[in-house]
CSV table of C-alpha atoms and ligand atoms in Angstrom, one decimal:
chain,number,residue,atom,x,y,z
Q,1,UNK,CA,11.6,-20.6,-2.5
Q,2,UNK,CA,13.2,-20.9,-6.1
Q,3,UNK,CA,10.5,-19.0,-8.2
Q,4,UNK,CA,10.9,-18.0,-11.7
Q,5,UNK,CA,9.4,-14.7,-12.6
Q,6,UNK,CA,8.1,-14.7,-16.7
Q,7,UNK,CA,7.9,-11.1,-18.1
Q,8,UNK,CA,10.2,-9.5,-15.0
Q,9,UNK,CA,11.5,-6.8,-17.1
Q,10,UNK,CA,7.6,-5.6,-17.5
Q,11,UNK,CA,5.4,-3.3,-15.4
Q,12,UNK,CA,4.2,-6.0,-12.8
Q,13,UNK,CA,7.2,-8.3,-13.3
Q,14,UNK,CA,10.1,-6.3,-12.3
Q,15,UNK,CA,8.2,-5.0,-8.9
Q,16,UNK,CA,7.2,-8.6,-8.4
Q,17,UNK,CA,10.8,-9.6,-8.6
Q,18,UNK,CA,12.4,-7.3,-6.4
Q,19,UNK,CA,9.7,-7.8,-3.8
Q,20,UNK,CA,9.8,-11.1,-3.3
Q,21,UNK,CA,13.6,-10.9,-4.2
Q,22,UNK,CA,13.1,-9.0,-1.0
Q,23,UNK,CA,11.4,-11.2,0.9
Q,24,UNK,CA,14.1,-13.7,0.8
Q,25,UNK,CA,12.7,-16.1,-2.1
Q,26,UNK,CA,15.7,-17.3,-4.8
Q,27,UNK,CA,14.2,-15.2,-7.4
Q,28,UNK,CA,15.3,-15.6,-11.6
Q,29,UNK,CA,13.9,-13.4,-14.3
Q,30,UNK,CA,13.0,-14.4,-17.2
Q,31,UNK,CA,12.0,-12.5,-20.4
Q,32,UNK,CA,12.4,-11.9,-24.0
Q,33,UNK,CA,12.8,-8.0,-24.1
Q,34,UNK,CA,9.7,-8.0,-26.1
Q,35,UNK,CA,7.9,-5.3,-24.6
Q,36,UNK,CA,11.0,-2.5,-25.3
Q,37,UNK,CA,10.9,-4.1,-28.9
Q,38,UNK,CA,7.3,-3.0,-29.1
Q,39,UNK,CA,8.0,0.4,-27.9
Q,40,UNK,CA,10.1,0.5,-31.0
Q,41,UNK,CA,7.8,-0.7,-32.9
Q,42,UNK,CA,4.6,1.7,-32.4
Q,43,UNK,CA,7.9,4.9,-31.6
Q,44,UNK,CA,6.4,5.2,-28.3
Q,45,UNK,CA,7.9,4.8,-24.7
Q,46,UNK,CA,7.5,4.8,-20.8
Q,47,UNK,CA,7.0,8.1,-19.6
Q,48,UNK,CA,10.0,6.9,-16.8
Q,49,UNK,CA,13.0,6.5,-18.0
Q,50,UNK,CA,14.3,2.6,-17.4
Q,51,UNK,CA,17.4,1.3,-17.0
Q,52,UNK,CA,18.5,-2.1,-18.9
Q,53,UNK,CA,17.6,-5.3,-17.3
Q,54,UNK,CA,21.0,-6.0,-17.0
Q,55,UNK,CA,22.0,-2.8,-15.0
Q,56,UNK,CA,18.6,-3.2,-13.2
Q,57,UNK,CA,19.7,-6.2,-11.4
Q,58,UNK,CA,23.0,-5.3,-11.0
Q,59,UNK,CA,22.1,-2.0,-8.8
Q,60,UNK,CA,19.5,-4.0,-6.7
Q,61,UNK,CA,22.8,-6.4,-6.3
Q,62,UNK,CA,24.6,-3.9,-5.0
Q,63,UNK,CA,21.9,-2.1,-2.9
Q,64,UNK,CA,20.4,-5.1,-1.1
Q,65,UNK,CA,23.3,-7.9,-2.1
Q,66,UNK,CA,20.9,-10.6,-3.2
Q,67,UNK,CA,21.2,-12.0,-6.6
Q,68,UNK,CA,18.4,-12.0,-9.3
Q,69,UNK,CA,19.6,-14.3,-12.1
Q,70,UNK,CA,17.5,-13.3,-15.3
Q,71,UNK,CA,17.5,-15.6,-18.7
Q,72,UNK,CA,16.8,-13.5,-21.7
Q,73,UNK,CA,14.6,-16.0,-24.3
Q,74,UNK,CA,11.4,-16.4,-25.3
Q,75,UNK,CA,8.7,-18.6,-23.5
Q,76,UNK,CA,8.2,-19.8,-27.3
Q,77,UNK,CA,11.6,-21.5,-27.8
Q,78,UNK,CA,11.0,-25.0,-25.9
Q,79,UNK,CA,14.8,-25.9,-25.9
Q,80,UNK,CA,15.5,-22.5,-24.0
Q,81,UNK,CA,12.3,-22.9,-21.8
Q,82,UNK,CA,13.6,-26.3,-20.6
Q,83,UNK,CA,17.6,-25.5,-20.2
Q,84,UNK,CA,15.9,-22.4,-17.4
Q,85,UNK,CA,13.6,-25.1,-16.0
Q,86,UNK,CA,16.9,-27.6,-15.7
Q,87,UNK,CA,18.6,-24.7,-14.2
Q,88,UNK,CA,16.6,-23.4,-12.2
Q,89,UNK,CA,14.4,-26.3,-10.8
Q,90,UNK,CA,11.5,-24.1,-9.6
Q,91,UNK,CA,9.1,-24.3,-6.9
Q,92,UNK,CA,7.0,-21.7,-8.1
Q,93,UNK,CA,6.8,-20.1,-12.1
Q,94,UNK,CA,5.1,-16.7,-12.1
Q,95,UNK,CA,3.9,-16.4,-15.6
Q,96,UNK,CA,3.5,-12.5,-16.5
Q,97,UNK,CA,5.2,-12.9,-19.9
Q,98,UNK,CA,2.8,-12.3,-22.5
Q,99,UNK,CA,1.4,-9.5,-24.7
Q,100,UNK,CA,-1.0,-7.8,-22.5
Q,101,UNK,CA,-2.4,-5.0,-24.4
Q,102,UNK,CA,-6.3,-5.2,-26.0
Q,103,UNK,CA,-5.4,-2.6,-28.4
Q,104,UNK,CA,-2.5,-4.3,-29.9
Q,105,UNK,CA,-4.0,-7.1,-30.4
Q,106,UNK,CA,-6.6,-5.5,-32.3
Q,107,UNK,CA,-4.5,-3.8,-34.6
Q,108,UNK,CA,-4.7,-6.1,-37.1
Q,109,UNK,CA,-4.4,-10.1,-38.4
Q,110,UNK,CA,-0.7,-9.7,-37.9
Q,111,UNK,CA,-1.3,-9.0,-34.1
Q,112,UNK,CA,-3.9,-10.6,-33.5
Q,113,UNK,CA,-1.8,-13.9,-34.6
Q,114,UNK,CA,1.1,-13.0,-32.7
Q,115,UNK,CA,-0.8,-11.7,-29.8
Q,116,UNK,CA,-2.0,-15.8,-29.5
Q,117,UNK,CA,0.5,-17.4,-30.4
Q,118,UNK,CA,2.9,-15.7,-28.0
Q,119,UNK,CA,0.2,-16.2,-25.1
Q,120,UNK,CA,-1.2,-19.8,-25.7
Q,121,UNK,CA,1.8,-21.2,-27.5
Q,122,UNK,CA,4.1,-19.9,-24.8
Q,123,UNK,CA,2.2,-20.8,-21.6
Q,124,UNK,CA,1.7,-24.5,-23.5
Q,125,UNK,CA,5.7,-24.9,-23.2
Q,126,UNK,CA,5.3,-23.6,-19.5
Q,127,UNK,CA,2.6,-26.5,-18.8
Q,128,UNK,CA,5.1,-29.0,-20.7
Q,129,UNK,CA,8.2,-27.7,-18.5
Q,130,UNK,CA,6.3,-28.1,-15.6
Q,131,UNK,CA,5.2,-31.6,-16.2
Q,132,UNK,CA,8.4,-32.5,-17.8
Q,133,UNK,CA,11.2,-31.1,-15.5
Q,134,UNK,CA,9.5,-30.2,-12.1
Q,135,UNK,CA,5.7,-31.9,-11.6
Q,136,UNK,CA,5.6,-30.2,-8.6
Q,137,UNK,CA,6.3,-26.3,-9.0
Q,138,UNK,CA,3.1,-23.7,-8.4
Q,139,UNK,CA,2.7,-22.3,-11.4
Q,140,UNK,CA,1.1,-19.0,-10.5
Q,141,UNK,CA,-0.2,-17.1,-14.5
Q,142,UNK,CA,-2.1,-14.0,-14.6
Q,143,UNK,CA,-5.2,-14.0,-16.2
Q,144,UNK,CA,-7.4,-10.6,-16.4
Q,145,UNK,CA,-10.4,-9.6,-15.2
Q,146,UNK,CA,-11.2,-8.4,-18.8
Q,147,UNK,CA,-11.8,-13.1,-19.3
Q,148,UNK,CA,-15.4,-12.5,-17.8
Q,149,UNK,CA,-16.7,-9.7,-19.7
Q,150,UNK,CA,-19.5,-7.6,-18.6
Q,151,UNK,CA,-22.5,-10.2,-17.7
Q,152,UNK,CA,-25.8,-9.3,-16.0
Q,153,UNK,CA,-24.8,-11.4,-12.6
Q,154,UNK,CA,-22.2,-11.1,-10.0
Q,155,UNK,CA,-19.1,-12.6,-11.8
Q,156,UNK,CA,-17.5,-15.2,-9.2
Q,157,UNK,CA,-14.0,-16.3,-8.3
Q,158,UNK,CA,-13.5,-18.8,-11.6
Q,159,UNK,CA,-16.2,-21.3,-10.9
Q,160,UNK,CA,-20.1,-21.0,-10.6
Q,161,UNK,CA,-22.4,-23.2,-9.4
Q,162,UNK,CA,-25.3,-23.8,-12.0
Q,163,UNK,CA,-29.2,-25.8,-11.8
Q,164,UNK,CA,-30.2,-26.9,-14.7
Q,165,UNK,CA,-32.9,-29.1,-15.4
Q,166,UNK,CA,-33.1,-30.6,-11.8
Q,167,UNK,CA,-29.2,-31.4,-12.0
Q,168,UNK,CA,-26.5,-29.6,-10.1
Q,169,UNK,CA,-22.8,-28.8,-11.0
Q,170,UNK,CA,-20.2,-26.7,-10.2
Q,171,UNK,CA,-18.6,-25.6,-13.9
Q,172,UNK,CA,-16.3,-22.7,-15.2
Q,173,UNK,CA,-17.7,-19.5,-15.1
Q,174,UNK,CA,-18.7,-18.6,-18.2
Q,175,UNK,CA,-15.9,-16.2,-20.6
Q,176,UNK,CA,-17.1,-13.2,-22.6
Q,177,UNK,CA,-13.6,-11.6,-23.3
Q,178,UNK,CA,-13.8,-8.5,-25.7
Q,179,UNK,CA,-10.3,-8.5,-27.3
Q,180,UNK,CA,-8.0,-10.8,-29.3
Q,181,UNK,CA,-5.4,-10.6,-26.4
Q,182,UNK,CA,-8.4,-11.5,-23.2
Q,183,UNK,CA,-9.4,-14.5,-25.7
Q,184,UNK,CA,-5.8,-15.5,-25.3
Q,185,UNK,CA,-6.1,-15.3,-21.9
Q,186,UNK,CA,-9.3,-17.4,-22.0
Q,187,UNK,CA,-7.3,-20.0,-23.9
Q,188,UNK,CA,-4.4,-19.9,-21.8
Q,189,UNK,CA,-7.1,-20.8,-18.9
Q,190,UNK,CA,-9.0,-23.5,-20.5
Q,191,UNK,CA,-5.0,-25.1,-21.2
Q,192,UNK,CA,-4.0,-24.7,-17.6
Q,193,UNK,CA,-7.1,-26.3,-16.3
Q,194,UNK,CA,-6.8,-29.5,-18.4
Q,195,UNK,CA,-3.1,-29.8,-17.7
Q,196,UNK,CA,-4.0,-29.9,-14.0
Q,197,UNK,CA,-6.6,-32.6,-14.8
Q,198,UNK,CA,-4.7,-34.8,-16.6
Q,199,UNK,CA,-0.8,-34.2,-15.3
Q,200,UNK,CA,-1.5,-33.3,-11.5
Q,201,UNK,CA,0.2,-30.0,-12.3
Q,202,UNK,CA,-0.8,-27.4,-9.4
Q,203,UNK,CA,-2.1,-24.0,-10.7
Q,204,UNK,CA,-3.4,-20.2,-9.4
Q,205,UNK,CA,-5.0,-18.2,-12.3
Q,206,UNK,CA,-5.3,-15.0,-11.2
Q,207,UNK,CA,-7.8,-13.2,-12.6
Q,208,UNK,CA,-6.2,-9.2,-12.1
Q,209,UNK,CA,-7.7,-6.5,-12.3
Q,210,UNK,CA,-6.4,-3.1,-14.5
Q,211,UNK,CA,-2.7,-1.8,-12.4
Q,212,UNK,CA,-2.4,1.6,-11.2
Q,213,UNK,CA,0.4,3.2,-9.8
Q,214,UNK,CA,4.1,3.2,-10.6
Q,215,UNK,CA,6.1,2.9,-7.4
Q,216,UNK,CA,6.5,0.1,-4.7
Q,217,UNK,CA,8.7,0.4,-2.0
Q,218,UNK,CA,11.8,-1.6,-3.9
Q,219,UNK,CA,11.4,0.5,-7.3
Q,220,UNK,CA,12.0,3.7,-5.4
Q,221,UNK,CA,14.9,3.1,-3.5
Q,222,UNK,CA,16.8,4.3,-6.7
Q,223,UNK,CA,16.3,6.1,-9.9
Q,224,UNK,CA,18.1,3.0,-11.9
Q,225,UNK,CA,15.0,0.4,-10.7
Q,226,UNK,CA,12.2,2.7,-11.7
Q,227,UNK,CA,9.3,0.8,-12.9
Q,228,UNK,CA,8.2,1.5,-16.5
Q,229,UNK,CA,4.4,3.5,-16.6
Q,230,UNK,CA,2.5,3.6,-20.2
Q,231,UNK,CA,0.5,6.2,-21.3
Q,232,UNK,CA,0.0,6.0,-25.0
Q,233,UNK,CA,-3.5,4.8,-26.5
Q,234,UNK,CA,-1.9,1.3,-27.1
Q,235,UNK,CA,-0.3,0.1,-24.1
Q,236,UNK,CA,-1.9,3.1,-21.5
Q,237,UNK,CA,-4.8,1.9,-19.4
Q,238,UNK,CA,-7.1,3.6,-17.2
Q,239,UNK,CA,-6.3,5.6,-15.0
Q,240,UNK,CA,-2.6,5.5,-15.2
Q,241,UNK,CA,-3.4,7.3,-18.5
Q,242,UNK,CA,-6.0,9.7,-17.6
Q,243,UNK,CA,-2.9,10.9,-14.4
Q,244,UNK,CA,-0.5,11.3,-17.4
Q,245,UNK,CA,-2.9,13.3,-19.8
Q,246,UNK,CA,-3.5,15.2,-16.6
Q,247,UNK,CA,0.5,15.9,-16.5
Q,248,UNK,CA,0.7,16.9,-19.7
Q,249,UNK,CA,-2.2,19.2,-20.1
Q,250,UNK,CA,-4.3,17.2,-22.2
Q,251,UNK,CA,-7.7,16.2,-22.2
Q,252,UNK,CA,-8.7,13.1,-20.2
Q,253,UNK,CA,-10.0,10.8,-23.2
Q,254,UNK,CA,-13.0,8.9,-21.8
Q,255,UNK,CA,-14.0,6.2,-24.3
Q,256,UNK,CA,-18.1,6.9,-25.3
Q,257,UNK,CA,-20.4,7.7,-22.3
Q,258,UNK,CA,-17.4,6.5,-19.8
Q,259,UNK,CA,-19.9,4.1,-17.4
Q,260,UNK,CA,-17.5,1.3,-18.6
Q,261,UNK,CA,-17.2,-0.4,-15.2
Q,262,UNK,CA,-13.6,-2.1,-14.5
Q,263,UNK,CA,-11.8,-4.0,-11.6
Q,264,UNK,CA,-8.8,-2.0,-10.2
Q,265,UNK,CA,-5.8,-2.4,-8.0
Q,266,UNK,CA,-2.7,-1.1,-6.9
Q,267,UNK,CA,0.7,-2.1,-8.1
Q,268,UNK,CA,1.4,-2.5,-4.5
Q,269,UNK,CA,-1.3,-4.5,-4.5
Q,270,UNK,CA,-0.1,-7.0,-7.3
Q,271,UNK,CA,3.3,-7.9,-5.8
Q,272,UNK,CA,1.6,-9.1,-2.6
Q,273,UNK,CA,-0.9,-11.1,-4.1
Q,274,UNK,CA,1.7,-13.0,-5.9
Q,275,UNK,CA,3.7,-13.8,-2.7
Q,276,UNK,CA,0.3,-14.5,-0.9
Q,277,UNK,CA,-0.5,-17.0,-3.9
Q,278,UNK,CA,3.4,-18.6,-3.7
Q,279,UNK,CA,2.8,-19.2,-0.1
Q,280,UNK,CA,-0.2,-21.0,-0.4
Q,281,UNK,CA,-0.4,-22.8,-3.3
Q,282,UNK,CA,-2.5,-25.2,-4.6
Q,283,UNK,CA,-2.9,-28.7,-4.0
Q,284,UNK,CA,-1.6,-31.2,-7.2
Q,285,UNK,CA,-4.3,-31.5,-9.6
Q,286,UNK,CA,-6.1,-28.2,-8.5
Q,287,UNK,CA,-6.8,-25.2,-10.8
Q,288,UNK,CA,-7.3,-22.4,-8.4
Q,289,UNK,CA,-8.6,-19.2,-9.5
Q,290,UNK,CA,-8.6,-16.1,-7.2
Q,291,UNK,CA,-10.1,-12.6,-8.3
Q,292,UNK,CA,-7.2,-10.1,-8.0
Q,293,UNK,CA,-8.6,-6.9,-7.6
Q,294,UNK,CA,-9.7,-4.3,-4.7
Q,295,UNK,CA,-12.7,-2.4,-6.1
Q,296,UNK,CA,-14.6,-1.0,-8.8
Q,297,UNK,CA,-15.0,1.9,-11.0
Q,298,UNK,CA,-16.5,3.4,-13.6
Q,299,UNK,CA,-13.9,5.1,-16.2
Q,300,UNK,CA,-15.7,8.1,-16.1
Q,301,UNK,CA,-15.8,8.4,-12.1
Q,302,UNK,CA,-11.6,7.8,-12.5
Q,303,UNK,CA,-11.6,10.6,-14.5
Q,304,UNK,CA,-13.1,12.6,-12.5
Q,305,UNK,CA,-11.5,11.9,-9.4
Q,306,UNK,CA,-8.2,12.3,-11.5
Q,307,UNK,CA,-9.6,16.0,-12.6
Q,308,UNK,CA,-10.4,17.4,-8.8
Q,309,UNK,CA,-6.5,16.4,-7.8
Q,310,UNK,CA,-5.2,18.0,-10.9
Q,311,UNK,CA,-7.3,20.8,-9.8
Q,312,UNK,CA,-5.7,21.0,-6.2
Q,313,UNK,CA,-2.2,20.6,-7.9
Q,314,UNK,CA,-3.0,23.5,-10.3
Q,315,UNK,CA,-3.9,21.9,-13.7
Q,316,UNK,CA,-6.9,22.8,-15.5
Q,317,UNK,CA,-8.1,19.5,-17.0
Q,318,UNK,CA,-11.1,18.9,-19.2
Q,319,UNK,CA,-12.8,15.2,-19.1
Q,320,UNK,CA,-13.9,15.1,-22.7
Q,321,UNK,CA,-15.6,12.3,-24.2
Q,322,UNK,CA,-14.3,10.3,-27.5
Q,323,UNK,CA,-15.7,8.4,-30.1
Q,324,UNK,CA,-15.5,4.5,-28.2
Q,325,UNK,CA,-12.7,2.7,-30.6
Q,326,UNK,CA,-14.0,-0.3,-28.9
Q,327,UNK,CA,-17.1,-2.5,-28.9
Q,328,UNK,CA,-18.0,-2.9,-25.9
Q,329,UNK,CA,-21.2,-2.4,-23.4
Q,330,UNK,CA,-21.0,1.5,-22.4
Q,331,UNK,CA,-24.0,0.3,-19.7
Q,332,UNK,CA,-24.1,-2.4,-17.6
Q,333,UNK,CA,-24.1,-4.3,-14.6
Q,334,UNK,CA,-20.9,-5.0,-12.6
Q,335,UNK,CA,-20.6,-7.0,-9.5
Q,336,UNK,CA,-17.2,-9.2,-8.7
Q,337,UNK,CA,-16.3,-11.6,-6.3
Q,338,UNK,CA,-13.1,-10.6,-4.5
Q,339,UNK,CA,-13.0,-12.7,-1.4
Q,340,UNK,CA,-10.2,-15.7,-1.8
Q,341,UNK,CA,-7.4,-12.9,-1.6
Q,342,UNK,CA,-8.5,-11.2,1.3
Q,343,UNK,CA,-9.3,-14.2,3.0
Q,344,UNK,CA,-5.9,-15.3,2.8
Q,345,UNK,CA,-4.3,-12.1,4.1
Q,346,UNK,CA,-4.6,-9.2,1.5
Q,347,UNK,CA,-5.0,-5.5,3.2
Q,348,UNK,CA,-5.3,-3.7,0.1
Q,349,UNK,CA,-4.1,-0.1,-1.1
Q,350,UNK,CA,-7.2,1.5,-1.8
Q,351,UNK,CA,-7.5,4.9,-4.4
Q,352,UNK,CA,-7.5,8.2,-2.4
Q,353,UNK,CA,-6.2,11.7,-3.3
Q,354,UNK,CA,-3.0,11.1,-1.8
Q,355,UNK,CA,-2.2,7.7,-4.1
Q,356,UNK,CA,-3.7,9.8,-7.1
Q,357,UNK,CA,-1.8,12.9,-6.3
Q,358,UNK,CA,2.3,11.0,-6.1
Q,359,UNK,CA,1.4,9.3,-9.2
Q,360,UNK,CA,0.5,12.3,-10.7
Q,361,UNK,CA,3.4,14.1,-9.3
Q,362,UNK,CA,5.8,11.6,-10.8
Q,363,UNK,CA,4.4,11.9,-14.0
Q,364,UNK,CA,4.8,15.5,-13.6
Q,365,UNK,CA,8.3,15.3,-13.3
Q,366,UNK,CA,8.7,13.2,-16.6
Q,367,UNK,CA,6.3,14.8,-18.6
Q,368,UNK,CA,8.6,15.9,-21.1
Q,369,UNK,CA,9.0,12.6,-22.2
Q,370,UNK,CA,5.8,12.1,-23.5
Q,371,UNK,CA,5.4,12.2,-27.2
Q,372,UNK,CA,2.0,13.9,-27.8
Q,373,UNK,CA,0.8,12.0,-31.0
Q,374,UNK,CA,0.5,8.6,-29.3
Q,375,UNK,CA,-1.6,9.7,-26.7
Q,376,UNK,CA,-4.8,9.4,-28.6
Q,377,UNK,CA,-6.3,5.7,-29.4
Q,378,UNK,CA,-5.6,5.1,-33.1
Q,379,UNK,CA,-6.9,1.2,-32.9
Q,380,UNK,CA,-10.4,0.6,-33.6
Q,381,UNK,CA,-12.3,-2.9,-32.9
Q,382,UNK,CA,-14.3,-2.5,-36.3
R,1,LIG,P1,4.2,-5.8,-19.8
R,1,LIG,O1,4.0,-5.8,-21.2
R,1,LIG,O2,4.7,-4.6,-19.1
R,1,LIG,O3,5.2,-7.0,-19.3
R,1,LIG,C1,5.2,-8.3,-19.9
R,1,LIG,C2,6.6,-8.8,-20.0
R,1,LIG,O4,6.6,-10.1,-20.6
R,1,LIG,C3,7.5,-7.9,-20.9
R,1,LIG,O5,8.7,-7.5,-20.2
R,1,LIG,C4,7.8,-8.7,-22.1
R,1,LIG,O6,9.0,-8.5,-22.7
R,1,LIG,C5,7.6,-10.1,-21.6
R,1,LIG,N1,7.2,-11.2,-22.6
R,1,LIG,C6,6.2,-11.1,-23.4
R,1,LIG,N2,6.1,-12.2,-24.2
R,1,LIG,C7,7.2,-13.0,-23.8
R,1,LIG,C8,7.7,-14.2,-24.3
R,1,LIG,N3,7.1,-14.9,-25.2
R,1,LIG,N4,8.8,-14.8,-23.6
R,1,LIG,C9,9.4,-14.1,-22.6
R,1,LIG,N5,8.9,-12.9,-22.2
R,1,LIG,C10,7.9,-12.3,-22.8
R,1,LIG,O7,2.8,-6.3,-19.1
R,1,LIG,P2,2.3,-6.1,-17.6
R,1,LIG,O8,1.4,-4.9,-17.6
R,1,LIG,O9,3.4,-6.2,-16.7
R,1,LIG,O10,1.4,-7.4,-17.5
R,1,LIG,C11,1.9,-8.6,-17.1
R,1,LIG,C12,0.9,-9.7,-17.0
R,1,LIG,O11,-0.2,-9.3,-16.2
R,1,LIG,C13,0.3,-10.0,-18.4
R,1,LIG,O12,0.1,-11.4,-18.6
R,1,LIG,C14,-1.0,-9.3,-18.4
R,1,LIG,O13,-2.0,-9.9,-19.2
R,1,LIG,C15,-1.4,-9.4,-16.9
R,1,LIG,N6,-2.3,-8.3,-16.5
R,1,LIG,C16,-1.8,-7.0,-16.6
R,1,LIG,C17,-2.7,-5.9,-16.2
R,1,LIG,C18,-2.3,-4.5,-16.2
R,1,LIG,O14,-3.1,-3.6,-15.9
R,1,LIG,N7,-1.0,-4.2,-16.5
R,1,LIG,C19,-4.0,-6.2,-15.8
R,1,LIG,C20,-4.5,-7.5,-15.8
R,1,LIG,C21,-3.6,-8.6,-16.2
């Protein structure tokens, strides 16, 4: 299959590429370089040192000899958009490329306004390119988890069904997103799903959960296709942050009481959904939504479970509770639908010691990277 991969140079693009890359698929990258522009930007970096895109590629050329074309341009710039689409003439657009942190999008009006504009305006060309130049490519975007919020029922796979006043219906479920960046997301949605009402276009919105781990099986064949891994209070998320701060010797910074209940899975996890969701996809005219996680934890349970292997690996870490820089329910209900996935093949990576303990231990070997002022969250919602 031709599939165009948006955002390949980032932390679920690249491992996405190279995987189904792997699998045989006619895979092109495509991304602005935004994301190492950023790290510039807030003088942070990935705790693994990564190569260019350019010499990325090239090594996995001459490792595995298959070819990953990559466009550098931005999902913004229509003309650009459309010379890849004539190019290219996908079957399939994966659609990672946006700015995915909460944090920065909260930093102020400036981010905010780019932190939408990049998402919505950007996945609007991707709906016009489809309908435009190839009606009948998959596009497969990822969506978050974080769209749904933290309501007092189970949260189901995109759609619930709802009584009301003696009349049935089956409508969106309903979006209570607690960032700039997961209301872009929730725009993004609404977009895709009218698209495929009124052009046919076929869609999968995967709703993913927060990534953990650093490694597939393609990124560590050698040091020069090493995924990137965040840590600092911008662009770090859970987990993956609390194994760093672990590596480093510093506190593991749980936000307020820590019983903050998220969706998890493993990047392992996120590269096979993809190719599950470009082998199936949906029918013209449907807007599919699938629930890409594995299970559920509190931040505070991460924590801990992230303390007892640093214990085992010698490191004394403290779990230390911070002032919350977010607004957001600290208690709460959390049940999530998870079945569409599964159904369709998914054996997930679950958490254990062992997954905790390698990424960890590959922190542990870059830990002298890590520049100590950025761990701590500076960004506040108020
Ligand atoms: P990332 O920031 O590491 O990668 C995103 C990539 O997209 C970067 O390489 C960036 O340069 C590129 N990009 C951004 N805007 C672009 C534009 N306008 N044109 C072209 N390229 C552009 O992020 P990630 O963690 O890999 O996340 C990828 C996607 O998955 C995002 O849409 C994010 O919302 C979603 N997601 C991620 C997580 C997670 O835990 N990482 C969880 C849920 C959903």
């Amino acid at each position: 299959m031709r599939i165009i991969v948006a955002g390949g140079d980032g932390f679920c693009g690249w491992p996405t590429a190279l995987y189904l890359s792997k699998q045989g698929h006619d895979v092109t990258i495509l991304d602005n370089l935004v994301r190492r522009k950023i790290d510039e930007e807030l003088h942070s970096n990935s705790i693994t040192p990564i190569a260019s895109l350019e010499d990325r590629v090239a090594k996995w050329k001459e490792l595995t000899g298959k070819e990953i074309k990559t466009f550098v341009g931005d999902l913004n710039h229509y003309d650009f958009l459309r010379e890849v689409f004539r190019q290219v003439q996908p079957e399939a657009f994966v659609h990672f490329g946006e700015q995915r942190s909460a944090p920065y999008s909260m930093i102020d009006r400036e981010h905010a306004v780019y932190t939408q504009t990049n998402n919505v305006v950007g996945n609007l060309n991707v709906l016009y390119a489809i309908k435009e130049l190839a009606p009948d490519c998959h596009l497969i975007k990822l969506g978050t988890m974080g769209e749904y919020g933290t309501p007092n029922i189970d949260i189901e796979e995109g759609y619930i069904e709802i009584e009301h006043k003696g009349r049935k219906d089956v409508l969106p479920y309903p979006k209570q997103p607690g960032s700039f960046y997961h209301l872009s997301k929730v725009h993004d949605t609404h977009n895709i799903m009218f698209a495929c009402k009124i052009w046919g276009i076929r869609a999968t919105d995967l709703n993913q959960g927060i990534v953990y781990g650093l490694h597939t099986h393609e990124t560590e064949m050698d040091p020069m296709l090493v995924n990137r891994l965040d840590y600092d209070g911008v662009y770090g998320t859970a987990l993956n942050r609390f194994l760093i701060q672990a590596a480093i010797g510093h506190d593991l910074t749980v936000y307020g009481s820590g019983n903050q209940t998220r969706a998890f899975l493993n990047i392992k996890d996120t590269v096979r959904c993809v190719e599950i969701a470009a082998e199936n996809p949906a029918d013209r005219g449907e807007f599919r939504v699938f629930n890409q996680f594995t299970e559920w934890f509190s931040v505070k349970e991460l924590a801990e479970m992230v303390q007892k292997v640093a214990k085992e690996e010698g490191l004394d870490t403290k779990v230390a509770s911070i002032e919350n820089p977010r607004i957001e329910k600290e208690e709460h209900y959390y049940h999530a639908v998870n079945t569409k996935l599964r159904d369709l093949g998914l054996e997930p990576h679950l958490l254990d010691d062992e997954v905790l303990r390698s990424i960890l231990k590959a922190s542990i070997e870059h830990n002298n990277r890590v520049i100590k002022e950025n761990v701590l969250p500076k960004v506040t919602w108020k």
